[in-house]
Tab-separated table of C-alpha atoms in Angstrom:
chain	number	residue	atom	x	y	z
E	1	UNK	CA	24.536	19.254	6.266
E	2	UNK	CA	21.799	17.447	8.193
E	3	UNK	CA	22.493	14.273	10.186
E	4	UNK	CA	22.895	11.272	8.072
E	5	UNK	CA	20.025	8.640	8.218
E	6	UNK	CA	19.884	5.139	7.036
E	7	UNK	CA	17.241	3.277	5.055
E	8	UNK	CA	17.108	-0.154	3.348
E	9	UNK	CA	15.961	1.722	0.210
E	10	UNK	CA	15.860	5.316	-1.022
E	11	UNK	CA	13.501	5.905	-4.012
E	12	UNK	CA	14.220	9.044	-6.056
E	13	UNK	CA	10.949	10.226	-7.512
E	14	UNK	CA	7.259	9.625	-6.274
E	15	UNK	CA	5.482	9.009	-9.626
E	16	UNK	CA	3.826	5.684	-10.414
E	17	UNK	CA	7.238	3.843	-10.672
E	18	UNK	CA	8.616	5.141	-7.471
E	19	UNK	CA	5.472	4.977	-5.335
E	20	UNK	CA	4.660	1.502	-6.587
E	21	UNK	CA	8.132	0.159	-5.725
E	22	UNK	CA	8.180	1.892	-2.283
E	23	UNK	CA	4.809	0.249	-1.406
E	24	UNK	CA	5.888	-3.196	-2.522
E	25	UNK	CA	9.121	-3.076	-0.556
E	26	UNK	CA	7.578	-1.382	2.510
E	27	UNK	CA	4.852	-4.196	2.611
E	28	UNK	CA	7.750	-6.569	3.427
E	29	UNK	CA	8.764	-4.559	6.537
E	30	UNK	CA	11.830	-2.896	4.835
E	31	UNK	CA	12.600	0.819	5.671
E	32	UNK	CA	11.928	2.939	2.593
E	33	UNK	CA	12.406	6.627	1.967
E	34	UNK	CA	10.834	8.416	-1.140
E	35	UNK	CA	12.278	11.706	-2.147
E	36	UNK	CA	10.002	13.655	-4.460
E	37	UNK	CA	11.165	17.169	-5.815
E	38	UNK	CA	7.575	18.383	-6.390
E	39	UNK	CA	4.524	18.586	-4.102
E	40	UNK	CA	1.630	16.435	-5.019
E	41	UNK	CA	-0.885	16.776	-6.612
E	42	UNK	CA	1.032	17.898	-9.730
E	43	UNK	CA	0.342	17.748	-13.493
E	44	UNK	CA	1.572	14.767	-15.586
E	45	UNK	CA	0.726	13.292	-18.907
E	46	UNK	CA	0.090	9.577	-19.498
E	47	UNK	CA	-3.523	9.244	-18.717
E	48	UNK	CA	-4.727	6.087	-20.170
E	49	UNK	CA	-4.015	2.708	-18.368
E	50	UNK	CA	-4.070	-0.995	-18.991
E	51	UNK	CA	-5.878	-3.643	-16.843
E	52	UNK	CA	-2.685	-5.259	-15.517
E	53	UNK	CA	-1.627	-2.055	-13.814
E	54	UNK	CA	-5.014	-1.743	-11.940
E	55	UNK	CA	-5.959	-5.343	-11.276
E	56	UNK	CA	-2.514	-6.822	-10.989
E	57	UNK	CA	0.257	-4.391	-9.737
E	58	UNK	CA	-1.917	-2.070	-7.810
E	59	UNK	CA	-3.754	-4.963	-6.174
E	60	UNK	CA	-0.320	-6.269	-5.062
E	61	UNK	CA	0.788	-2.868	-3.863
E	62	UNK	CA	-2.436	-2.214	-1.886
E	63	UNK	CA	-3.602	0.750	-3.942
E	64	UNK	CA	-6.469	-0.901	-5.932
E	65	UNK	CA	-9.294	-0.233	-3.460
E	66	UNK	CA	-8.503	3.438	-3.201
E	67	UNK	CA	-8.336	3.729	-7.018
E	68	UNK	CA	-11.757	1.999	-7.291
E	69	UNK	CA	-13.259	4.634	-4.965
E	70	UNK	CA	-11.758	7.634	-6.941
E	71	UNK	CA	-14.500	7.649	-9.699
E	72	UNK	CA	-12.156	7.515	-12.690
E	73	UNK	CA	-13.931	6.730	-15.971
E	74	UNK	CA	-13.849	2.971	-16.767
E	75	UNK	CA	-12.055	2.211	-19.926
E	76	UNK	CA	-13.233	-1.049	-21.602
E	77	UNK	CA	-10.717	-0.960	-24.487
E	78	UNK	CA	-9.605	1.094	-27.363
E	79	UNK	CA	-11.037	2.503	-30.604
E	80	UNK	CA	-8.889	3.147	-33.619
E	81	UNK	CA	-9.195	4.825	-36.929
E	82	UNK	CA	-6.016	3.093	-38.057
E	83	UNK	CA	-4.970	0.617	-40.669
E	84	UNK	CA	-6.265	-0.095	-44.174
E	85	UNK	CA	-10.060	0.354	-43.180
E	86	UNK	CA	-11.544	3.825	-43.290
E	87	UNK	CA	-13.919	2.813	-40.514
E	88	UNK	CA	-12.929	2.843	-36.866
E	89	UNK	CA	-12.405	-0.533	-35.158
E	90	UNK	CA	-12.680	-1.329	-31.425
E	91	UNK	CA	-11.073	-3.938	-29.165
E	92	UNK	CA	-12.429	-4.859	-25.794
E	93	UNK	CA	-10.319	-6.151	-22.984
E	94	UNK	CA	-13.100	-8.516	-21.886
E	95	UNK	CA	-12.593	-10.974	-24.785
E	96	UNK	CA	-9.297	-12.123	-23.378
E	97	UNK	CA	-10.224	-15.213	-21.172
E	98	UNK	CA	-7.518	-14.181	-18.671
E	99	UNK	CA	-9.203	-10.665	-18.258
E	100	UNK	CA	-12.865	-11.651	-18.094
E	101	UNK	CA	-15.255	-10.120	-15.612
E	102	UNK	CA	-14.435	-7.302	-13.285
E	103	UNK	CA	-10.652	-7.297	-14.134
E	104	UNK	CA	-11.276	-6.667	-17.777
E	105	UNK	CA	-11.240	-2.936	-17.490
E	106	UNK	CA	-8.799	-0.083	-16.817
E	107	UNK	CA	-9.149	3.563	-16.093
E	108	UNK	CA	-8.708	6.842	-17.777
E	109	UNK	CA	-6.997	8.994	-15.063
E	110	UNK	CA	-6.199	12.555	-14.234
E	111	UNK	CA	-2.603	11.897	-13.397
E	112	UNK	CA	-2.510	14.525	-10.600
E	113	UNK	CA	-5.212	12.499	-8.784
E	114	UNK	CA	-3.912	8.983	-9.740
E	115	UNK	CA	-0.307	9.706	-8.748
E	116	UNK	CA	-1.256	11.160	-5.427
E	117	UNK	CA	-3.370	8.051	-4.631
E	118	UNK	CA	-0.337	5.856	-5.269
E	119	UNK	CA	1.970	8.145	-3.356
E	120	UNK	CA	-0.497	8.110	-0.352
E	121	UNK	CA	-0.606	4.334	-0.585
E	122	UNK	CA	3.170	4.158	-0.275
E	123	UNK	CA	2.806	6.083	2.943
E	124	UNK	CA	0.110	3.850	4.144
E	125	UNK	CA	2.242	0.770	3.372
E	126	UNK	CA	4.968	2.145	5.705
E	127	UNK	CA	7.253	4.271	3.360
E	128	UNK	CA	8.399	7.766	4.530
E	129	UNK	CA	7.626	10.358	1.794
E	130	UNK	CA	9.351	13.696	1.651
E	131	UNK	CA	8.107	16.120	-1.005
E	132	UNK	CA	9.993	19.153	-2.189
E	133	UNK	CA	13.264	17.375	-1.933
E	134	UNK	CA	15.808	17.227	-4.749
E	135	UNK	CA	18.476	14.588	-5.011
E	136	UNK	CA	21.738	16.319	-5.967
E	137	UNK	CA	24.219	13.535	-5.934
E	138	UNK	CA	24.812	9.811	-5.226
E	139	UNK	CA	27.099	8.567	-2.483
E	140	UNK	CA	29.512	5.762	-3.660
E	141	UNK	CA	31.816	3.397	-2.026
E	142	UNK	CA	33.954	1.831	-4.716
E	143	UNK	CA	31.734	0.196	-7.267
E	144	UNK	CA	28.605	0.260	-5.093
E	145	UNK	CA	26.072	3.095	-4.542
E	146	UNK	CA	25.476	3.478	-0.885
E	147	UNK	CA	23.138	6.546	-0.597
E	148	UNK	CA	22.188	10.030	-1.810
E	149	UNK	CA	22.543	13.609	-0.956
E	150	UNK	CA	19.571	15.836	-1.292
E	151	UNK	CA	18.256	19.312	-0.468
E	152	UNK	CA	14.912	19.685	1.224
E	153	UNK	CA	12.245	22.328	0.543
E	154	UNK	CA	14.140	24.815	2.737
E	155	UNK	CA	17.286	24.385	0.758
E	156	UNK	CA	19.083	22.482	3.493
E	157	UNK	CA	21.336	19.478	2.358
E	158	UNK	CA	21.009	16.109	3.803
E	159	UNK	CA	22.670	12.704	3.240
E	160	UNK	CA	21.047	9.354	3.537
E	161	UNK	CA	22.676	5.896	3.511
E	162	UNK	CA	20.923	2.974	1.814
E	163	UNK	CA	21.426	-0.558	0.784
E	164	UNK	CA	19.618	0.276	-2.516
E	165	UNK	CA	18.960	3.503	-4.406
E	166	UNK	CA	16.158	3.364	-7.024
E	167	UNK	CA	16.157	6.033	-9.663
E	168	UNK	CA	12.414	6.507	-10.487
E	169	UNK	CA	12.795	10.201	-11.416
E	170	UNK	CA	11.420	9.849	-15.001
E	171	UNK	CA	12.675	10.760	-18.419
E	172	UNK	CA	14.656	13.853	-17.203
E	173	UNK	CA	16.500	11.705	-14.772
E	174	UNK	CA	19.996	13.110	-13.945
E	175	UNK	CA	20.998	9.876	-12.274
E	176	UNK	CA	20.507	7.399	-14.996
E	177	UNK	CA	23.988	7.993	-16.407
E	178	UNK	CA	25.510	6.927	-13.117
E	179	UNK	CA	24.368	3.350	-13.630
E	180	UNK	CA	26.747	2.867	-16.523
E	181	UNK	CA	26.106	2.218	-20.269
E	182	UNK	CA	24.338	4.967	-22.295
E	183	UNK	CA	20.820	6.012	-23.332
E	184	UNK	CA	20.101	4.858	-26.893
E	185	UNK	CA	17.291	6.454	-28.886
E	186	UNK	CA	15.112	4.789	-31.430
E	187	UNK	CA	14.946	6.749	-34.701
E	188	UNK	CA	11.761	4.910	-35.650
E	189	UNK	CA	9.750	6.209	-32.765
E	190	UNK	CA	11.252	9.659	-32.324
E	191	UNK	CA	8.210	12.135	-32.538
E	192	UNK	CA	6.843	15.211	-30.937
E	193	UNK	CA	3.485	15.555	-29.201
E	194	UNK	CA	1.474	18.722	-29.062
E	195	UNK	CA	-1.440	18.447	-26.580
E	196	UNK	CA	-4.209	20.326	-24.657
E	197	UNK	CA	-7.480	19.825	-22.922
E	198	UNK	CA	-10.969	20.485	-24.034
E	199	UNK	CA	-14.504	20.708	-22.404
E	200	UNK	CA	-17.641	19.184	-23.904
E	201	UNK	CA	-16.131	17.189	-26.768
E	202	UNK	CA	-18.111	14.353	-28.212
E	203	UNK	CA	-18.038	10.816	-26.862
E	204	UNK	CA	-18.050	7.459	-28.518
E	205	UNK	CA	-21.400	5.526	-28.512
E	206	UNK	CA	-21.977	3.235	-25.547
E	207	UNK	CA	-20.568	0.900	-24.300
E	208	UNK	CA	-17.350	2.495	-25.576
E	209	UNK	CA	-17.998	5.943	-24.206
E	210	UNK	CA	-14.696	6.090	-22.237
E	211	UNK	CA	-12.452	4.252	-24.575
E	212	UNK	CA	-9.346	5.892	-25.788
E	213	UNK	CA	-9.721	6.951	-29.395
E	214	UNK	CA	-6.607	7.029	-31.606
E	215	UNK	CA	-6.940	8.434	-35.129
E	216	UNK	CA	-4.239	8.409	-37.801
E	217	UNK	CA	-3.997	11.237	-40.240
E	218	UNK	CA	-1.500	12.309	-42.855
E	219	UNK	CA	0.885	14.112	-40.466
E	220	UNK	CA	0.647	11.457	-37.644
E	221	UNK	CA	-1.921	10.519	-35.182
E	222	UNK	CA	-4.189	11.888	-32.425
E	223	UNK	CA	-5.080	10.628	-29.057
E	224	UNK	CA	-8.496	11.606	-27.623
E	225	UNK	CA	-8.837	10.498	-23.994
E	226	UNK	CA	-12.113	11.108	-22.020
E	227	UNK	CA	-11.002	12.006	-18.502
E	228	UNK	CA	-14.604	12.690	-17.251
E	229	UNK	CA	-17.989	13.181	-18.761
E	230	UNK	CA	-16.919	16.649	-20.111
E	231	UNK	CA	-13.047	16.776	-20.000
E	232	UNK	CA	-10.897	15.384	-22.828
E	233	UNK	CA	-7.130	15.100	-23.256
E	234	UNK	CA	-6.357	15.698	-26.938
E	235	UNK	CA	-2.856	15.294	-28.472
E	236	UNK	CA	-1.219	15.156	-31.870
E	237	UNK	CA	1.892	13.059	-32.412
E	238	UNK	CA	3.977	14.187	-35.344
E	239	UNK	CA	7.430	13.000	-36.604
E	240	UNK	CA	10.402	15.204	-35.586
E	241	UNK	CA	11.131	16.137	-39.217
E	242	UNK	CA	7.543	17.840	-39.128
E	243	UNK	CA	8.436	19.873	-36.141
E	244	UNK	CA	7.489	23.030	-37.888
E	245	UNK	CA	3.930	21.994	-37.546
E	246	UNK	CA	4.203	22.375	-33.696
E	247	UNK	CA	6.287	25.548	-33.607
E	248	UNK	CA	5.096	29.091	-33.408
E	249	UNK	CA	1.773	29.868	-31.702
E	250	UNK	CA	0.741	26.651	-29.787
E	251	UNK	CA	-2.957	27.413	-30.221
E	252	UNK	CA	-2.775	27.894	-33.873
E	253	UNK	CA	-0.494	24.897	-34.314
E	254	UNK	CA	-2.839	22.496	-32.435
E	255	UNK	CA	-5.923	23.860	-34.279
E	256	UNK	CA	-4.094	23.484	-37.648
E	257	UNK	CA	-3.449	19.839	-36.823
E	258	UNK	CA	-6.988	19.269	-35.706
E	259	UNK	CA	-8.245	20.684	-38.928
E	260	UNK	CA	-6.175	18.182	-40.768
E	261	UNK	CA	-8.090	15.325	-39.057
E	262	UNK	CA	-11.722	15.259	-39.910
E	263	UNK	CA	-12.772	12.797	-37.183
E	264	UNK	CA	-11.004	14.615	-34.376
E	265	UNK	CA	-12.373	17.910	-35.766
E	266	UNK	CA	-15.815	16.711	-35.768
E	267	UNK	CA	-15.584	15.262	-32.127
E	268	UNK	CA	-14.280	18.718	-30.896
E	269	UNK	CA	-16.769	20.733	-32.938
E	270	UNK	CA	-18.860	21.549	-29.829
E	271	UNK	CA	-15.801	21.734	-27.475
E	272	UNK	CA	-13.928	24.727	-26.020
E	273	UNK	CA	-10.332	24.482	-24.938
E	274	UNK	CA	-9.493	24.672	-21.164
E	275	UNK	CA	-7.406	27.862	-20.642
E	276	UNK	CA	-7.062	27.894	-16.838
E	277	UNK	CA	-5.615	25.610	-14.047
E	278	UNK	CA	-3.439	22.643	-14.605
E	279	UNK	CA	-5.051	21.886	-17.991
E	280	UNK	CA	-4.902	25.528	-19.233
E	281	UNK	CA	-1.707	25.382	-21.368
E	282	UNK	CA	-0.834	23.689	-24.563
E	283	UNK	CA	2.194	21.581	-24.057
E	284	UNK	CA	4.813	20.004	-26.250
E	285	UNK	CA	6.478	16.686	-25.176
E	286	UNK	CA	9.341	14.929	-26.989
E	287	UNK	CA	8.039	11.370	-27.037
E	288	UNK	CA	11.488	9.999	-27.830
E	289	UNK	CA	11.789	6.281	-27.339
E	290	UNK	CA	14.964	5.186	-25.734
E	291	UNK	CA	16.504	2.568	-23.429
E	292	UNK	CA	19.502	2.661	-21.143
E	293	UNK	CA	21.903	-0.066	-22.139
E	294	UNK	CA	22.387	-0.952	-18.440
E	295	UNK	CA	19.511	-1.083	-15.939
E	296	UNK	CA	21.501	-1.565	-12.770
E	297	UNK	CA	24.823	-1.632	-10.956
E	298	UNK	CA	25.483	-2.590	-7.210
E	299	UNK	CA	23.269	-0.668	-5.087
E	300	UNK	CA	21.507	1.225	-7.946
E	301	UNK	CA	18.469	0.353	-9.984
E	302	UNK	CA	16.578	2.252	-12.807
E	303	UNK	CA	12.821	1.895	-13.102
E	304	UNK	CA	10.174	3.508	-15.248
E	305	UNK	CA	11.103	6.368	-17.704
E	306	UNK	CA	14.605	6.584	-16.053
E	307	UNK	CA	15.348	3.277	-17.768
E	308	UNK	CA	13.388	3.280	-20.895
E	309	UNK	CA	10.330	4.646	-22.786
E	310	UNK	CA	8.538	3.490	-25.863
E	311	UNK	CA	5.903	5.296	-28.042
E	312	UNK	CA	2.624	6.259	-26.191
E	313	UNK	CA	0.083	4.890	-28.839
E	314	UNK	CA	-0.922	1.851	-26.887
E	315	UNK	CA	-0.928	3.406	-23.351
E	316	UNK	CA	2.133	1.270	-22.300
E	317	UNK	CA	3.982	3.919	-20.289
E	318	UNK	CA	2.425	3.527	-16.910
E	319	UNK	CA	2.337	-0.297	-17.465
E	320	UNK	CA	6.040	-0.511	-18.087
E	321	UNK	CA	6.789	1.903	-15.275
E	322	UNK	CA	4.775	0.037	-12.628
E	323	UNK	CA	5.710	-3.479	-14.107
E	324	UNK	CA	9.460	-2.583	-13.820
E	325	UNK	CA	8.847	-1.419	-10.231
E	326	UNK	CA	7.259	-4.832	-9.418
E	327	UNK	CA	10.289	-6.607	-10.911
E	328	UNK	CA	12.764	-4.401	-9.084
E	329	UNK	CA	10.837	-4.706	-5.804
E	330	UNK	CA	10.948	-8.496	-6.071
E	331	UNK	CA	14.780	-8.236	-6.588
E	332	UNK	CA	15.149	-5.849	-3.600
E	333	UNK	CA	12.911	-7.786	-1.355
E	334	UNK	CA	14.731	-11.146	-2.227
E	335	UNK	CA	18.137	-9.609	-1.626
E	336	UNK	CA	17.336	-7.865	1.661
E	337	UNK	CA	15.740	-11.076	2.967
E	338	UNK	CA	18.814	-13.200	1.963
E	339	UNK	CA	16.685	-15.436	-0.379
E	340	UNK	CA	18.729	-14.636	-3.467
E	341	UNK	CA	22.078	-12.831	-4.059
E	342	UNK	CA	21.957	-9.403	-5.580
E	343	UNK	CA	23.509	-10.233	-8.890
E	344	UNK	CA	21.043	-13.060	-9.587
E	345	UNK	CA	18.083	-10.988	-8.429
E	346	UNK	CA	18.988	-8.011	-10.583
E	347	UNK	CA	19.719	-9.988	-13.622
E	348	UNK	CA	16.317	-11.478	-13.213
E	349	UNK	CA	14.917	-7.832	-13.054
E	350	UNK	CA	16.900	-6.659	-16.055
E	351	UNK	CA	16.118	-9.637	-18.296
E	352	UNK	CA	12.442	-9.556	-17.645
E	353	UNK	CA	12.189	-5.820	-18.041
E	354	UNK	CA	14.060	-5.873	-21.282
E	355	UNK	CA	11.909	-8.592	-22.557
E	356	UNK	CA	8.688	-6.694	-21.760
E	357	UNK	CA	10.094	-3.551	-23.311
E	358	UNK	CA	11.059	-5.405	-26.460
E	359	UNK	CA	7.722	-7.081	-26.637
E	360	UNK	CA	5.947	-3.729	-26.642
E	361	UNK	CA	8.501	-2.212	-29.086
E	362	UNK	CA	7.737	-5.049	-31.610
E	363	UNK	CA	4.064	-4.710	-31.022
E	364	UNK	CA	4.197	-0.976	-31.565
E	365	UNK	CA	6.421	-1.363	-34.679
E	366	UNK	CA	3.743	-3.716	-36.099
E	367	UNK	CA	0.930	-1.345	-35.106
E	368	UNK	CA	2.494	1.580	-36.903
E	369	UNK	CA	3.456	-0.360	-40.078
E	370	UNK	CA	-0.104	-1.655	-40.309
E	371	UNK	CA	-1.265	1.896	-41.261
E	372	UNK	CA	-1.142	2.526	-45.016
E	373	UNK	CA	-0.683	5.977	-46.274
E	374	UNK	CA	1.742	5.812	-49.177
E	375	UNK	CA	1.873	9.702	-49.834
E	376	UNK	CA	2.376	10.587	-46.192
E	377	UNK	CA	5.940	11.294	-44.988
E	378	UNK	CA	5.011	10.482	-41.426
E	379	UNK	CA	3.614	7.087	-42.331
E	380	UNK	CA	6.317	6.162	-44.913
E	381	UNK	CA	8.912	6.865	-42.169
E	382	UNK	CA	7.018	4.266	-40.026
E	383	UNK	CA	8.068	1.432	-42.237
E	384	UNK	CA	11.044	0.060	-40.208
E	385	UNK	CA	11.615	-2.906	-42.519
E	386	UNK	CA	12.526	-0.251	-45.138
E	387	UNK	CA	14.632	1.680	-42.596
E	388	UNK	CA	18.370	1.627	-42.086
E	389	UNK	CA	19.897	-1.492	-40.750
E	390	UNK	CA	21.191	0.569	-37.810
E	391	UNK	CA	17.659	0.694	-36.360
E	392	UNK	CA	17.222	-2.996	-36.526
E	393	UNK	CA	20.628	-3.739	-35.277
E	394	UNK	CA	19.897	-1.523	-32.266
E	395	UNK	CA	16.932	-3.666	-31.668
E	396	UNK	CA	19.099	-6.760	-31.739
E	397	UNK	CA	21.407	-5.150	-29.235
E	398	UNK	CA	18.391	-4.151	-27.045
E	399	UNK	CA	17.136	-7.759	-26.708
E	400	UNK	CA	20.667	-9.283	-26.907
E	401	UNK	CA	20.462	-9.875	-23.163
E	402	UNK	CA	17.123	-11.580	-23.161
E	403	UNK	CA	17.661	-15.352	-22.809
E	404	UNK	CA	14.193	-16.594	-23.857
E	405	UNK	CA	14.222	-18.706	-27.141
E	406	UNK	CA	11.717	-16.577	-29.202
E	407	UNK	CA	13.959	-13.601	-28.884
E	408	UNK	CA	17.278	-15.283	-29.616
E	409	UNK	CA	18.088	-12.883	-32.538
E	410	UNK	CA	21.326	-12.831	-34.485
E	411	UNK	CA	21.048	-10.243	-37.169
E	412	UNK	CA	18.926	-7.337	-38.583
E	413	UNK	CA	17.707	-9.323	-41.544
E	414	UNK	CA	16.012	-11.761	-39.182
E	415	UNK	CA	14.351	-8.928	-37.259
E	416	UNK	CA	13.002	-7.271	-40.555
E	417	UNK	CA	11.542	-10.508	-41.613
E	418	UNK	CA	9.778	-11.147	-38.329
E	419	UNK	CA	8.611	-7.615	-38.073
E	420	UNK	CA	7.137	-7.830	-41.637
E	421	UNK	CA	5.363	-10.999	-40.712
E	422	UNK	CA	4.101	-9.586	-37.431
E	423	UNK	CA	2.570	-6.671	-39.396
E	424	UNK	CA	0.896	-8.792	-41.908
E	425	UNK	CA	-0.593	-11.046	-39.143
E	426	UNK	CA	-1.756	-7.903	-37.184
E	427	UNK	CA	-3.410	-6.426	-40.243
E	428	UNK	CA	-5.237	-9.687	-41.033
E	429	UNK	CA	-6.491	-9.790	-37.527
E	430	UNK	CA	-7.825	-6.232	-37.438
E	431	UNK	CA	-9.675	-6.925	-40.684
E	432	UNK	CA	-11.562	-9.644	-38.992
E	433	UNK	CA	-12.971	-7.543	-36.215
E	434	UNK	CA	-16.759	-7.463	-36.283
E	435	UNK	CA	-17.780	-4.117	-34.835
E	436	UNK	CA	-21.372	-5.435	-34.167
E	437	UNK	CA	-19.949	-8.054	-31.789
E	438	UNK	CA	-17.514	-5.782	-29.949
E	439	UNK	CA	-15.209	-8.659	-29.599
E	440	UNK	CA	-11.900	-6.928	-30.211
E	441	UNK	CA	-9.413	-9.256	-28.727
E	442	UNK	CA	-10.881	-12.429	-30.287
E	443	UNK	CA	-9.279	-11.943	-33.764
E	444	UNK	CA	-6.462	-9.887	-32.387
E	445	UNK	CA	-5.336	-12.762	-30.273
E	446	UNK	CA	-4.679	-14.738	-33.453
E	447	UNK	CA	-1.740	-12.359	-34.041
E	448	UNK	CA	1.326	-13.446	-32.143
E	449	UNK	CA	2.670	-9.965	-31.559
E	450	UNK	CA	-0.722	-9.012	-29.857
E	451	UNK	CA	-0.630	-12.184	-27.660
E	452	UNK	CA	2.870	-11.516	-26.539
E	453	UNK	CA	2.026	-7.962	-25.503
E	454	UNK	CA	-0.810	-9.307	-23.268
E	455	UNK	CA	0.914	-12.432	-21.681
E	456	UNK	CA	2.963	-10.880	-18.907
E	457	UNK	CA	0.156	-8.502	-17.732
E	458	UNK	CA	-2.255	-11.362	-17.608
E	459	UNK	CA	0.186	-13.374	-15.394
E	460	UNK	CA	0.578	-10.466	-13.008
E	461	UNK	CA	-3.236	-10.053	-12.740
E	462	UNK	CA	-3.779	-13.776	-12.073
E	463	UNK	CA	-1.066	-13.757	-9.345
E	464	UNK	CA	-2.584	-10.721	-7.676
E	465	UNK	CA	-6.185	-12.304	-7.708
E	466	UNK	CA	-5.309	-15.951	-6.861
E	467	UNK	CA	-2.095	-15.570	-4.752
E	468	UNK	CA	-0.811	-18.960	-3.691
E	469	UNK	CA	-3.596	-20.577	-5.797
E	470	UNK	CA	-1.914	-19.158	-8.998
E	471	UNK	CA	-0.452	-21.490	-11.404
E	472	UNK	CA	3.402	-21.756	-10.698
E	473	UNK	CA	5.490	-20.093	-13.357
E	474	UNK	CA	8.483	-21.690	-14.982
E	475	UNK	CA	11.737	-19.820	-15.032
E	476	UNK	CA	12.120	-17.336	-18.051
E	477	UNK	CA	15.597	-18.652	-18.783
E	478	UNK	CA	17.748	-21.668	-17.483
E	479	UNK	CA	18.730	-21.069	-13.875
E	480	UNK	CA	16.289	-18.116	-13.588
E	481	UNK	CA	13.993	-17.282	-10.790
E	482	UNK	CA	10.212	-17.303	-10.379
E	483	UNK	CA	7.912	-15.213	-8.368
E	484	UNK	CA	7.169	-16.188	-4.700
E	485	UNK	CA	3.516	-17.151	-3.963
E	486	UNK	CA	2.695	-13.706	-2.638
E	487	UNK	CA	4.197	-12.140	-5.801
E	488	UNK	CA	6.505	-9.782	-3.770
E	489	UNK	CA	9.891	-11.670	-4.095
E	490	UNK	CA	11.930	-13.960	-6.292
E	491	UNK	CA	12.683	-17.537	-5.336
E	492	UNK	CA	14.533	-20.306	-6.999
E	493	UNK	CA	12.126	-22.733	-8.706
E	494	UNK	CA	13.359	-25.806	-6.833
E	495	UNK	CA	12.884	-24.238	-3.382
E	496	UNK	CA	9.054	-23.920	-3.854
């Protein structure tokens, strides 16, 4: 076994969650080691981003300028064939007053390029990054995790001591179980995705040429993500009970689903499927939504998909991953600097992370229930207010640790009533969108569930842009913490 080393923080996984946390902690002068089992660039799904990731978190981590140079297509919003109207409708990020101007856009990214930019940024900020290294075990001292054992790309085993270990190793994490609790799955969102890549598909008319396009059809929904002028990521999401639709020959299965959806079939009519390179195969992904019932224990923190994942329809995956890393980095930085004790800092991380996850969970439930297709098994199954109480009770358990007033829930019936009300508000807001004005958020912001989903990202963006001039936040719960002026730590409100 190699000589033991010591770092303040060891991060397991170099994807967006791991590289973001590494950069935010290294910026504060702490020693950070990132252990990534693959060699970058490497393929990954999750290609459509939200503005708060780019203009908020990546600005704080130092990666924003490099991303701006990369030439990724600029995403101004989203276009949906979804809901009661047979006509597509579009929202634009720019209508939100908190996201006006140059920060009102996001990117569509090839994740092999995007993730490498973030990992290289972690190096630039001072983190050590070792690729081809697989973590095989945690080192523990009583209740506390104190380091890891890993094998390098030559198969040699090493051990590293650390004050904190961060599991950012994704949905296939082998370490998440060691934090305690269990991984609970949502029946409502349990789906399968079958996807591939196409050249020379059609594009939406300007100014929405690079919007994500999401189209509902009887068996589920399609994403259609323009990654360049010619390359498009195309995927069908179907419920697990329809798994036979994605079994057998992948090419034939994907083509059959495309044929079920006239709009996507039309957009792909001039296209050819990519059959070589990183985009050459048709892949299946289990988009099972889940959350770990515990996000941390002394010395160990889960971020990104190691902690939780929710349905991909609104591109929230990278947002939740990088946002959780910002929260965890603040907690680690505060603890290492002696500003806040570990328990208070980690409770702040977990409470805020659970709240953001629950906000998107509710938002997406409402989004699904808004679509009406009474004779479709897929869409009938997406009516959670008709589902078993166990799903709603699981949601109560999920947010039970969230101390903010609007999520102080007591029973499944209260959840069902609120979700029903959210869906009606959302549906009414969509019906008011005027396509000719391209002002998508305007009506949507009348819906509380949409506003809630945008609030935290807007705060992060404003802090990244304004720094010490940003409006001081109030604690999320009594006795809670607030971000420091630079956005990289937690402080007690009274100490500012």
